[in-house]
PDB file of C-alpha atoms in Angstrom:
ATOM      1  CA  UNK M  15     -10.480  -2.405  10.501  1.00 72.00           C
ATOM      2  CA  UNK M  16     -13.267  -3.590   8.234  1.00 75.00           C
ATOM      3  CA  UNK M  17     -12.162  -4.816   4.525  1.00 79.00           C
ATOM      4  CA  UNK M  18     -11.028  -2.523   1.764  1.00 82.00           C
ATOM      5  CA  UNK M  19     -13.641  -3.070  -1.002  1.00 80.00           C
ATOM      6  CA  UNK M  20     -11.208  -4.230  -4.209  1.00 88.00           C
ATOM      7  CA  UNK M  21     -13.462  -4.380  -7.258  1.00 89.00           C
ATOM      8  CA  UNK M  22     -12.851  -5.492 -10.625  1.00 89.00           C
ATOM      9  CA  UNK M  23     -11.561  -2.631 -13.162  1.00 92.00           C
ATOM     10  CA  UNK M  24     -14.665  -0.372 -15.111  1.00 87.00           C
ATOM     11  CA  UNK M  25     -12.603  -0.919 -18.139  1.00 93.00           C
ATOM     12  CA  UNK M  26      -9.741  -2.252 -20.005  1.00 96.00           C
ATOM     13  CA  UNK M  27      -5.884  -1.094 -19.112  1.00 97.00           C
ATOM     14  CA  UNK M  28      -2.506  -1.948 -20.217  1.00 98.00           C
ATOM     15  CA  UNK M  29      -1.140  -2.691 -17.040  1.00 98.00           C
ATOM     16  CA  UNK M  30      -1.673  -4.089 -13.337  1.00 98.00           C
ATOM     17  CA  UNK M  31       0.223  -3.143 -10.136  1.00 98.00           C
ATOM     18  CA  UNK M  32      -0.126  -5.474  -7.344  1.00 98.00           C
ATOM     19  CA  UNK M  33       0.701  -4.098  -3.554  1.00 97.00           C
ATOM     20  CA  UNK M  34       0.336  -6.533  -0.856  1.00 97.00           C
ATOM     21  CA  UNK M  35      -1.298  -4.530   1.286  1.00 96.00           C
ATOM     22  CA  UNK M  36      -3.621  -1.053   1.822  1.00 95.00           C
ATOM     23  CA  UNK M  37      -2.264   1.576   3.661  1.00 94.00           C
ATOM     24  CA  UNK M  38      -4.024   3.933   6.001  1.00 95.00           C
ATOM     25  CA  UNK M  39      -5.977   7.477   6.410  1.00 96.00           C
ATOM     26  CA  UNK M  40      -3.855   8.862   9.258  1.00 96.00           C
ATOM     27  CA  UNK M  41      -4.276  11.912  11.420  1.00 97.00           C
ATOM     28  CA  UNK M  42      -2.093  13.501  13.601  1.00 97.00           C
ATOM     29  CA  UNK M  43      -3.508  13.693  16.954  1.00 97.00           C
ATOM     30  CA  UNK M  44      -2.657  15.732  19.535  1.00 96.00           C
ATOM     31  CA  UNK M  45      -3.923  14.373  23.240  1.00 96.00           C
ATOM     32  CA  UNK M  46      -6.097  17.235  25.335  1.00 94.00           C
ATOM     33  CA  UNK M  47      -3.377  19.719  27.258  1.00 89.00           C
ATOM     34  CA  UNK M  48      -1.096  18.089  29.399  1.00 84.00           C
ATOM     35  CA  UNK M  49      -1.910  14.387  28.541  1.00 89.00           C
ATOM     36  CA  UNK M  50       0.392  12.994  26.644  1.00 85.00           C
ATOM     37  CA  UNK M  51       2.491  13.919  23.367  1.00 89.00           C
ATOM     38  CA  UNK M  52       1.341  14.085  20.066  1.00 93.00           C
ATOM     39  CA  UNK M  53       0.964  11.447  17.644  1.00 95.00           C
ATOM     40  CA  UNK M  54       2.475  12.666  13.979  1.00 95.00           C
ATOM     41  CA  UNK M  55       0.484   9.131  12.094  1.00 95.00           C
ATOM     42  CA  UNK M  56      -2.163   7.703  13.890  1.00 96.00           C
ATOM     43  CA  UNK M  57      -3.846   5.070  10.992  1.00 96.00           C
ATOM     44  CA  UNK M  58      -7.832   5.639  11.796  1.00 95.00           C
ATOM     45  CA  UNK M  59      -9.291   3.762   8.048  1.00 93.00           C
ATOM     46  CA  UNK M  60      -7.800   1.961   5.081  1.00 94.00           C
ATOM     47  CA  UNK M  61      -7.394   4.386   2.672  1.00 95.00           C
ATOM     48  CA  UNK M  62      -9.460   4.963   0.095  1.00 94.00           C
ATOM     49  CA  UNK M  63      -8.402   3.038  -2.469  1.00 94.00           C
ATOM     50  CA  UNK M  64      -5.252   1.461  -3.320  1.00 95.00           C
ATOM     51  CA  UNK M  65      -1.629   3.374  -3.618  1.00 96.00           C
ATOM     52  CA  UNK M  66      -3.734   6.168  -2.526  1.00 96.00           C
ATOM     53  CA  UNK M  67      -2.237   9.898  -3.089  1.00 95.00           C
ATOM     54  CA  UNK M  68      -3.080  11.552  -1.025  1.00 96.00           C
ATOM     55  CA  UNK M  69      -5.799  13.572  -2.562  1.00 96.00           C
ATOM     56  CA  UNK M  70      -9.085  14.614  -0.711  1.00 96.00           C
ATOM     57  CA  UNK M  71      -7.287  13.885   2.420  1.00 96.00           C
ATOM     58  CA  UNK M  72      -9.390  16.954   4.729  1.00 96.00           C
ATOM     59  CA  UNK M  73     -12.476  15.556   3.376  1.00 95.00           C
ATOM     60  CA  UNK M  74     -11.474  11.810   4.318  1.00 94.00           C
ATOM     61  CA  UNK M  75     -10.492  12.773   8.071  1.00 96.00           C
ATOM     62  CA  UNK M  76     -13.457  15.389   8.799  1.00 96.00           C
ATOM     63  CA  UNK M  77     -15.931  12.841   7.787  1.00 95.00           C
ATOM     64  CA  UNK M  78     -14.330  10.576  10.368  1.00 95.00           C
ATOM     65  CA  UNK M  79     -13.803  12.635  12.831  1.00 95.00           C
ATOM     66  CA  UNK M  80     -17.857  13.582  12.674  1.00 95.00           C
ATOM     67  CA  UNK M  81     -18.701   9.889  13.041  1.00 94.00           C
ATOM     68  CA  UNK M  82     -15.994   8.793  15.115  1.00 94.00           C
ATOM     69  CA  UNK M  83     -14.181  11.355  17.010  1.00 96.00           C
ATOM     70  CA  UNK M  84     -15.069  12.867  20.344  1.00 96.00           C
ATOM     71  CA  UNK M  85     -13.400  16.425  21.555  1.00 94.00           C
ATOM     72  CA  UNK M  86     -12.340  15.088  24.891  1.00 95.00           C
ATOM     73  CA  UNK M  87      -9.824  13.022  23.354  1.00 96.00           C
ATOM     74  CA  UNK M  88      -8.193  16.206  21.797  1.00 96.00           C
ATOM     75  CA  UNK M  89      -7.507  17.517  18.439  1.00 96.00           C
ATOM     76  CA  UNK M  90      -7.044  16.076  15.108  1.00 97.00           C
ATOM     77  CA  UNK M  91      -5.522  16.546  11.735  1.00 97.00           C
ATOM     78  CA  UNK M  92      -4.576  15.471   8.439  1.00 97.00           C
ATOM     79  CA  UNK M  93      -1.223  13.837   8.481  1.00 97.00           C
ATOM     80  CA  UNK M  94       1.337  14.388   5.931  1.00 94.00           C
ATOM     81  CA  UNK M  95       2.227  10.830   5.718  1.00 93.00           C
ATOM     82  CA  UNK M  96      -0.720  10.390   3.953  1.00 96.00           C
ATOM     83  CA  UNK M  97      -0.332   9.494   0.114  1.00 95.00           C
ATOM     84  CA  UNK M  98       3.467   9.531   0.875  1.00 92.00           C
ATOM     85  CA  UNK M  99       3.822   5.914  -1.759  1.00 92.00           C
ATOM     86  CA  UNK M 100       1.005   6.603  -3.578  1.00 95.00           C
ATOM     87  CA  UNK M 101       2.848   9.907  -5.113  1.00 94.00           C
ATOM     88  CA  UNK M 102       5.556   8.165  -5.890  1.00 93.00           C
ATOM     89  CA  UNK M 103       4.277   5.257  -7.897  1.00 96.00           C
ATOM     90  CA  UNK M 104       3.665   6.490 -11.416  1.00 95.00           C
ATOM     91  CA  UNK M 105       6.343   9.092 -11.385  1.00 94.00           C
ATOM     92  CA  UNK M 106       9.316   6.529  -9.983  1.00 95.00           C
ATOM     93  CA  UNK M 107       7.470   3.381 -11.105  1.00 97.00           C
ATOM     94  CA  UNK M 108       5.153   3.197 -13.743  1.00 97.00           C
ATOM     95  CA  UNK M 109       6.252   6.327 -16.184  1.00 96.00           C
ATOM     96  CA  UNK M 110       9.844   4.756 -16.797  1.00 96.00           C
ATOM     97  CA  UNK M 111       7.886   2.092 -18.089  1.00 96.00           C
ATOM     98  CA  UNK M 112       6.108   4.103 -20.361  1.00 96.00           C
ATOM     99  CA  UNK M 113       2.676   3.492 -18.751  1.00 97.00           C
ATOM    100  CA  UNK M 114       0.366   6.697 -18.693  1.00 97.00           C
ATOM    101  CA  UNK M 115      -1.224   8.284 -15.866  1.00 94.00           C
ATOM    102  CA  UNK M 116      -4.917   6.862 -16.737  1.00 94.00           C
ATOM    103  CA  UNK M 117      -3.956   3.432 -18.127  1.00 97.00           C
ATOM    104  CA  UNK M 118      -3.325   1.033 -15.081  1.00 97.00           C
ATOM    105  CA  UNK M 119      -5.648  -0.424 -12.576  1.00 97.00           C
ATOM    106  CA  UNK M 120      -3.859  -1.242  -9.166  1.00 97.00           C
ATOM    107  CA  UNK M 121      -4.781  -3.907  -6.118  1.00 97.00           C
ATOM    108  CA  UNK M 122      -3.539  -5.398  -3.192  1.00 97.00           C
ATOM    109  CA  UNK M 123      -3.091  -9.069  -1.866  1.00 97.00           C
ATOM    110  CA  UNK M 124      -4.518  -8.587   1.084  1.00 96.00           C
ATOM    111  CA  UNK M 125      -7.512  -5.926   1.624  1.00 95.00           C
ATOM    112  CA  UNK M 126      -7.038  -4.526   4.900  1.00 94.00           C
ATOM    113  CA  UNK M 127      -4.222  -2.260   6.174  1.00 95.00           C
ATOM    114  CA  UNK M 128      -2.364  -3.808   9.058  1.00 94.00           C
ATOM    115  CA  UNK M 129      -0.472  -2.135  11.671  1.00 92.00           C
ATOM    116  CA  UNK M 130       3.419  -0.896  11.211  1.00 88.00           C
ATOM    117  CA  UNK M 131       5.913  -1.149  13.697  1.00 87.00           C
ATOM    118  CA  UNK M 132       6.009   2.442  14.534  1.00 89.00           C
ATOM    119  CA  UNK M 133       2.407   2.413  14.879  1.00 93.00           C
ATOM    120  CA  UNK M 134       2.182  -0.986  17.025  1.00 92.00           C
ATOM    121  CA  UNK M 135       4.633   0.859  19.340  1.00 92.00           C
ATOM    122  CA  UNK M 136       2.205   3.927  19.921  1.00 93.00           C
ATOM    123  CA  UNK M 137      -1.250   1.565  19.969  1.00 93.00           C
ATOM    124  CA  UNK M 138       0.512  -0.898  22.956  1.00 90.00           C
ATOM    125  CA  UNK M 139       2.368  -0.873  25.985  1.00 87.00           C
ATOM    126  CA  UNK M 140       3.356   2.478  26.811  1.00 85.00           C
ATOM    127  CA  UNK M 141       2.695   3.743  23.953  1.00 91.00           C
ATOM    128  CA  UNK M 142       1.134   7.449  23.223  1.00 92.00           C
ATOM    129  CA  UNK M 143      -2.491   6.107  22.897  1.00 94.00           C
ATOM    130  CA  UNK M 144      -1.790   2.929  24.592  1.00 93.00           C
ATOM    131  CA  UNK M 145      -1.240   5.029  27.505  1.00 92.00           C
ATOM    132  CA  UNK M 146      -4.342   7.363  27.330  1.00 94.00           C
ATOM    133  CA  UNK M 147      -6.791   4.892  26.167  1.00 94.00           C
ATOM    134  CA  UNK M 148      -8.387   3.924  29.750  1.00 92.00           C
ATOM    135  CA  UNK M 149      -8.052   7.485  30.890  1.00 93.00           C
ATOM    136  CA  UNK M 150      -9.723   8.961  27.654  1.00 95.00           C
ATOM    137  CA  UNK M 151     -12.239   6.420  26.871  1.00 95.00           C
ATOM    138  CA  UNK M 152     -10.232   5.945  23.546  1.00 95.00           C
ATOM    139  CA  UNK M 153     -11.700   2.987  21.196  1.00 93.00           C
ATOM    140  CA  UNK M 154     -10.211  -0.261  21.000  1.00 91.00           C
ATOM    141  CA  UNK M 155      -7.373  -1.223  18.688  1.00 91.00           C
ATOM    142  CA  UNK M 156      -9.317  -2.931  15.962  1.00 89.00           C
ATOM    143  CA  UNK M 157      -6.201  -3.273  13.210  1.00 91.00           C
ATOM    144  CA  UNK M 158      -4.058  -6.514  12.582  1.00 90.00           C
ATOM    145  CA  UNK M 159      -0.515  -6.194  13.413  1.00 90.00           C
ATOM    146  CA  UNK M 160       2.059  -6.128  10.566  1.00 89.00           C
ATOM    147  CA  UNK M 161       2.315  -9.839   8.787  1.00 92.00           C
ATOM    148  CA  UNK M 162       5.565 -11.309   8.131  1.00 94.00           C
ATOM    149  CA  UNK M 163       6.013 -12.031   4.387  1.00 95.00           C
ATOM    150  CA  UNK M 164       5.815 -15.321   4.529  1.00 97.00           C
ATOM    151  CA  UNK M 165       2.269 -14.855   6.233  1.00 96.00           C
ATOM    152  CA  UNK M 166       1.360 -12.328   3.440  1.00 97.00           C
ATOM    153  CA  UNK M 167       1.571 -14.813   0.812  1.00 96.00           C
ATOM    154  CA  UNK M 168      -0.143 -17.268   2.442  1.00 96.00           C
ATOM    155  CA  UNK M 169      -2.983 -15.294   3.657  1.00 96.00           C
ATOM    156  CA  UNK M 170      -3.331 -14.158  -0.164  1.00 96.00           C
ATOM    157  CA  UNK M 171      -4.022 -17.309  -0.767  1.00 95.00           C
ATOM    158  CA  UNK M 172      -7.880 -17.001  -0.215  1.00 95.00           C
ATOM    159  CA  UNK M 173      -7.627 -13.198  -2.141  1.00 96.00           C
ATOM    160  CA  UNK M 174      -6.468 -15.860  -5.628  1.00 97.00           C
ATOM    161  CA  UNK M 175      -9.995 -15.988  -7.407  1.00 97.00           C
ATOM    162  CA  UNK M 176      -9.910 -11.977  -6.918  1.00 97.00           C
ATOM    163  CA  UNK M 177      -6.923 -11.322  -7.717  1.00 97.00           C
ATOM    164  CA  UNK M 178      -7.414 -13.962 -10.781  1.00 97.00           C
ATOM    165  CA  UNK M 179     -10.482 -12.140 -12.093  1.00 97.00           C
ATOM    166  CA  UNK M 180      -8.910  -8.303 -11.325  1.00 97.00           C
ATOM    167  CA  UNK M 181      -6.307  -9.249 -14.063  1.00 97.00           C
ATOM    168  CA  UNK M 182      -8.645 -10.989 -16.496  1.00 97.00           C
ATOM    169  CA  UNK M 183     -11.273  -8.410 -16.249  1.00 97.00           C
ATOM    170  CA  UNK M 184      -8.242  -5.678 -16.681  1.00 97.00           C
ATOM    171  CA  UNK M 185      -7.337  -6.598 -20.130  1.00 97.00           C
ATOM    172  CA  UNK M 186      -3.781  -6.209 -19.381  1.00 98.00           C
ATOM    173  CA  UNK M 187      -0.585  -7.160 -20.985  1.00 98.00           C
ATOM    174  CA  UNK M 188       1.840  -5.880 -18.119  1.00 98.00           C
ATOM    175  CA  UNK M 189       1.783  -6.642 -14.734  1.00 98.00           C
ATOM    176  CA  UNK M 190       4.051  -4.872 -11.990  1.00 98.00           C
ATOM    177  CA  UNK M 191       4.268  -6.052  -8.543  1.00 98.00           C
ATOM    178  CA  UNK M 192       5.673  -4.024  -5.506  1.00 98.00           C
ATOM    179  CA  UNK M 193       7.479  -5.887  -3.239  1.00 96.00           C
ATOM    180  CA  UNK M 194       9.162  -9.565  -2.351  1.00 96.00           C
ATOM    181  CA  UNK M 195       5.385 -10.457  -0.757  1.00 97.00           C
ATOM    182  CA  UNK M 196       3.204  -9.392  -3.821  1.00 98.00           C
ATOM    183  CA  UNK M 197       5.751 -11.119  -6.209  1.00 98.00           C
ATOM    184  CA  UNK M 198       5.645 -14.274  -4.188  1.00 98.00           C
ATOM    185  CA  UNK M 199       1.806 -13.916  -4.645  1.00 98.00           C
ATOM    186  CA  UNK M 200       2.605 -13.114  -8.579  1.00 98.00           C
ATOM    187  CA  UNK M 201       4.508 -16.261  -8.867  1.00 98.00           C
ATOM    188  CA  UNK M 202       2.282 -18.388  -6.600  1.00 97.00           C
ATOM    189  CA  UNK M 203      -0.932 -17.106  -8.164  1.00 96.00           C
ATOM    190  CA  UNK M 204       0.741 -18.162 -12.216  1.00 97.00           C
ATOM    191  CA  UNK M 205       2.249 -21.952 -11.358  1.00 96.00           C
ATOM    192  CA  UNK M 206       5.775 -20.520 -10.217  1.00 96.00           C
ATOM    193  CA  UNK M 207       7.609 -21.101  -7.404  1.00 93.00           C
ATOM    194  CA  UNK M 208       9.703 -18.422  -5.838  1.00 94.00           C
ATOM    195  CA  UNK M 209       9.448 -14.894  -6.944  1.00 94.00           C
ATOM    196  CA  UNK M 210      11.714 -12.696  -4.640  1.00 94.00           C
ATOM    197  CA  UNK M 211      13.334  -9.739  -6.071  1.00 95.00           C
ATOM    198  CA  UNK M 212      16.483 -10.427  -7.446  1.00 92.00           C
ATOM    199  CA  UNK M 213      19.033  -7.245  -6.942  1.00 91.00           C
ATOM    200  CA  UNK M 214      21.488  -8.909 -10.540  1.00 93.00           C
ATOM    201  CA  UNK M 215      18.318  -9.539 -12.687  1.00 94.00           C
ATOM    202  CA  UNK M 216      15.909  -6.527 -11.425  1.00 95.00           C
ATOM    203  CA  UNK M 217      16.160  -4.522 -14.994  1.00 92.00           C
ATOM    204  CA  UNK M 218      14.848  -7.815 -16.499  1.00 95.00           C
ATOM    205  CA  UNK M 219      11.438  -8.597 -16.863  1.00 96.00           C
ATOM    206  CA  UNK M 220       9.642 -11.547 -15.905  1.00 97.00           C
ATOM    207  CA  UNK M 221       6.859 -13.321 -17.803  1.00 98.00           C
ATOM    208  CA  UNK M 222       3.599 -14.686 -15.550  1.00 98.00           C
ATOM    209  CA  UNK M 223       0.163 -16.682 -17.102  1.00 98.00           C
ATOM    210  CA  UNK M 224      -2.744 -15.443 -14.991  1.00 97.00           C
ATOM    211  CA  UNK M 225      -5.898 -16.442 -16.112  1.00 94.00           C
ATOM    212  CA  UNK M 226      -6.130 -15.869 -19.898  1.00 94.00           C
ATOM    213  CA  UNK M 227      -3.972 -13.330 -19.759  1.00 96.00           C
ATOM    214  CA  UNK M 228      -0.238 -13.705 -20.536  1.00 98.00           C
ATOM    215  CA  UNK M 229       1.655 -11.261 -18.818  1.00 98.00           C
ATOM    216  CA  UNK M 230       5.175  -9.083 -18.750  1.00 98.00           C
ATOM    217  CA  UNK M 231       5.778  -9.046 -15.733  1.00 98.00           C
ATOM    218  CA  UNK M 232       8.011  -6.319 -13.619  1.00 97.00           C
ATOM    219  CA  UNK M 233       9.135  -7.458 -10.039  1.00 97.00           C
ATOM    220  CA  UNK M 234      10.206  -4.092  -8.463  1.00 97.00           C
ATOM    221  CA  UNK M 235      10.729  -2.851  -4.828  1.00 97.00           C
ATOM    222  CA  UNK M 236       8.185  -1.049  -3.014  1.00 95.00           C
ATOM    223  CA  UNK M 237       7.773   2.663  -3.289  1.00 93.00           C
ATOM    224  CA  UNK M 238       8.388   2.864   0.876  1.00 90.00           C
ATOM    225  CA  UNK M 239      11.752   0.788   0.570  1.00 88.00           C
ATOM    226  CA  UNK M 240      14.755   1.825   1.859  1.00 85.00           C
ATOM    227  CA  UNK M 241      18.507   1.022   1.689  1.00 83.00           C
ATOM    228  CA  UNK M 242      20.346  -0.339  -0.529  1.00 88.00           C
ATOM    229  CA  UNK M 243      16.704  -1.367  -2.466  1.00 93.00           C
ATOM    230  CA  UNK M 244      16.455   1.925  -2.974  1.00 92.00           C
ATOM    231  CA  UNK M 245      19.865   2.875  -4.861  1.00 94.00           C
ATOM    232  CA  UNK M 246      18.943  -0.639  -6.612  1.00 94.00           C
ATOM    233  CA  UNK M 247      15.491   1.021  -7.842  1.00 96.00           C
ATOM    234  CA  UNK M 248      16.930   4.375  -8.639  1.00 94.00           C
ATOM    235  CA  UNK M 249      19.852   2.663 -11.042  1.00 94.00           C
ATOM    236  CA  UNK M 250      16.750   0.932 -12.891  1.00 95.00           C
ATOM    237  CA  UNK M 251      15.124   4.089 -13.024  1.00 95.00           C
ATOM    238  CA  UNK M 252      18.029   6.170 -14.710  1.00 93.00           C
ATOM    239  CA  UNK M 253      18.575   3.111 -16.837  1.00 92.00           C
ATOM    240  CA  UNK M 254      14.957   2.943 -17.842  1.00 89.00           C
ATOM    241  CA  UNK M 255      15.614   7.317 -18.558  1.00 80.00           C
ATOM    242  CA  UNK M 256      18.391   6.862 -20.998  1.00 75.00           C
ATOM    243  CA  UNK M 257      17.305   3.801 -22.974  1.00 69.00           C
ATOM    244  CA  UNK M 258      17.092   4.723 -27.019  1.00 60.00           C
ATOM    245  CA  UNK M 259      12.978   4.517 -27.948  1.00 54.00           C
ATOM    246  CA  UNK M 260      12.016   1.367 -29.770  1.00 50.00           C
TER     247      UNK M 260
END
């Protein structure tokens, strides 16, 4: 999968989220009669930007599928994964913060999306398409598999300048990261060590020198964690809900 193009922001925000990786324009794909089950999430491009929504996803996969897809391999679809963080992020994430819907600029550490578990399982071996792909003519694999966190934050490590100008050029005071990798890269990329979400301090926020920009700084899980992060997040959340205004 070729890079995800990460610019700087058009103009000046309160507040940057860092991922640490994009996710993926999937279809669901459903093999020619008789050939094989179907595939619910089959990642086929980064997606468009970002903690992407969702939105626009039938345009996104029909102009694929006229460059890319042939009918002998079957059918194709939008999937409903698509979107499925990115529609979570300002409602559970950025509004108990108090951050509006057009005032934050968001990025990733790494520009490309790389391959899940689930989806490693369907691409190899026996896998769905794994198992087709002679048969069918199907295209190579061309996606990295899934990086370790430890080999997140040090592939970042080249993605610093960009990452260093994103947040200078954003005019931020806040920045939120998603995740024990982008943290790690938070910390690493302002003179810290460490960074890892802490489950007794995660209501308290952090402080991070990036650039010229001094920064609040909110380590928080990802929107696509799961238990016991995620009755950790939703406790900060209803915390966040019934503190008295300032």
């Amino acid at each position: 999968m070729r890079d995800l193009a990460m610019g700087t922001p058009l103009r000046e925000v309160s507040t940057v989220v860092v991922g640490a990786y994009p996710s993926a324009v999937h279809v669901e794909w459903t093999p020619p009669r008789g050939l094989g089950r179907r595939v619910a999430a089959l990642p086929v491009d980064n997606e468009p930007h970002p903690f992407w929504d969702g939105s626009g996803m039938e345009h996104f996969v029909e102009r694929w599928r006229g460059e890319y897809f042939r009918p002998e391999w079957g059918t194709v679809r939008p999937s409903r994964l698509n979107g499925s963080s990115g529609r979570l992020l300002h409602t559970r994430w950025l509004a108990p913060l108090g951050v509006a819907v057009d005032d934050y600029f968001v990025t990733d550490c790494l520009p490309t999306s790389m391959m899940s578990d689930g989806v490693e399982g369907v691409v190899t071996g026996e896998g769905a398409y794994a198992a087709l792909a002679e048969e069918l003519g199907l295209p190579a694999v061309d996606m990295l598999q899934h990086p370790s966190e430890n080999a997140i934050v040090a592939r970042a490590e080249r993605q610093h300048d960009r990452l260093r100008r994103q947040v200078e050029a954003s005019g931020a005071s806040t920045i939120v990261t998603l995740g024990n990798a982008a943290a790690r890269v938070v910390a690493a990329l302002s003179g810290q060590t460490g960074g890892a979400l802490d489950e007794d301090t995660y209501e308290e926020p952090r402080y991070a020198t990036i650039g010229d920009r001094n920064l609040t700084w909110h380590a928080l899980v990802h929107p696509a964690v799961r238990a016991p992060w995620v009755e950790r997040h939703d406790q900060w959340v209803l915390g966040r809900r019934t503190e008295p205004a300032a």
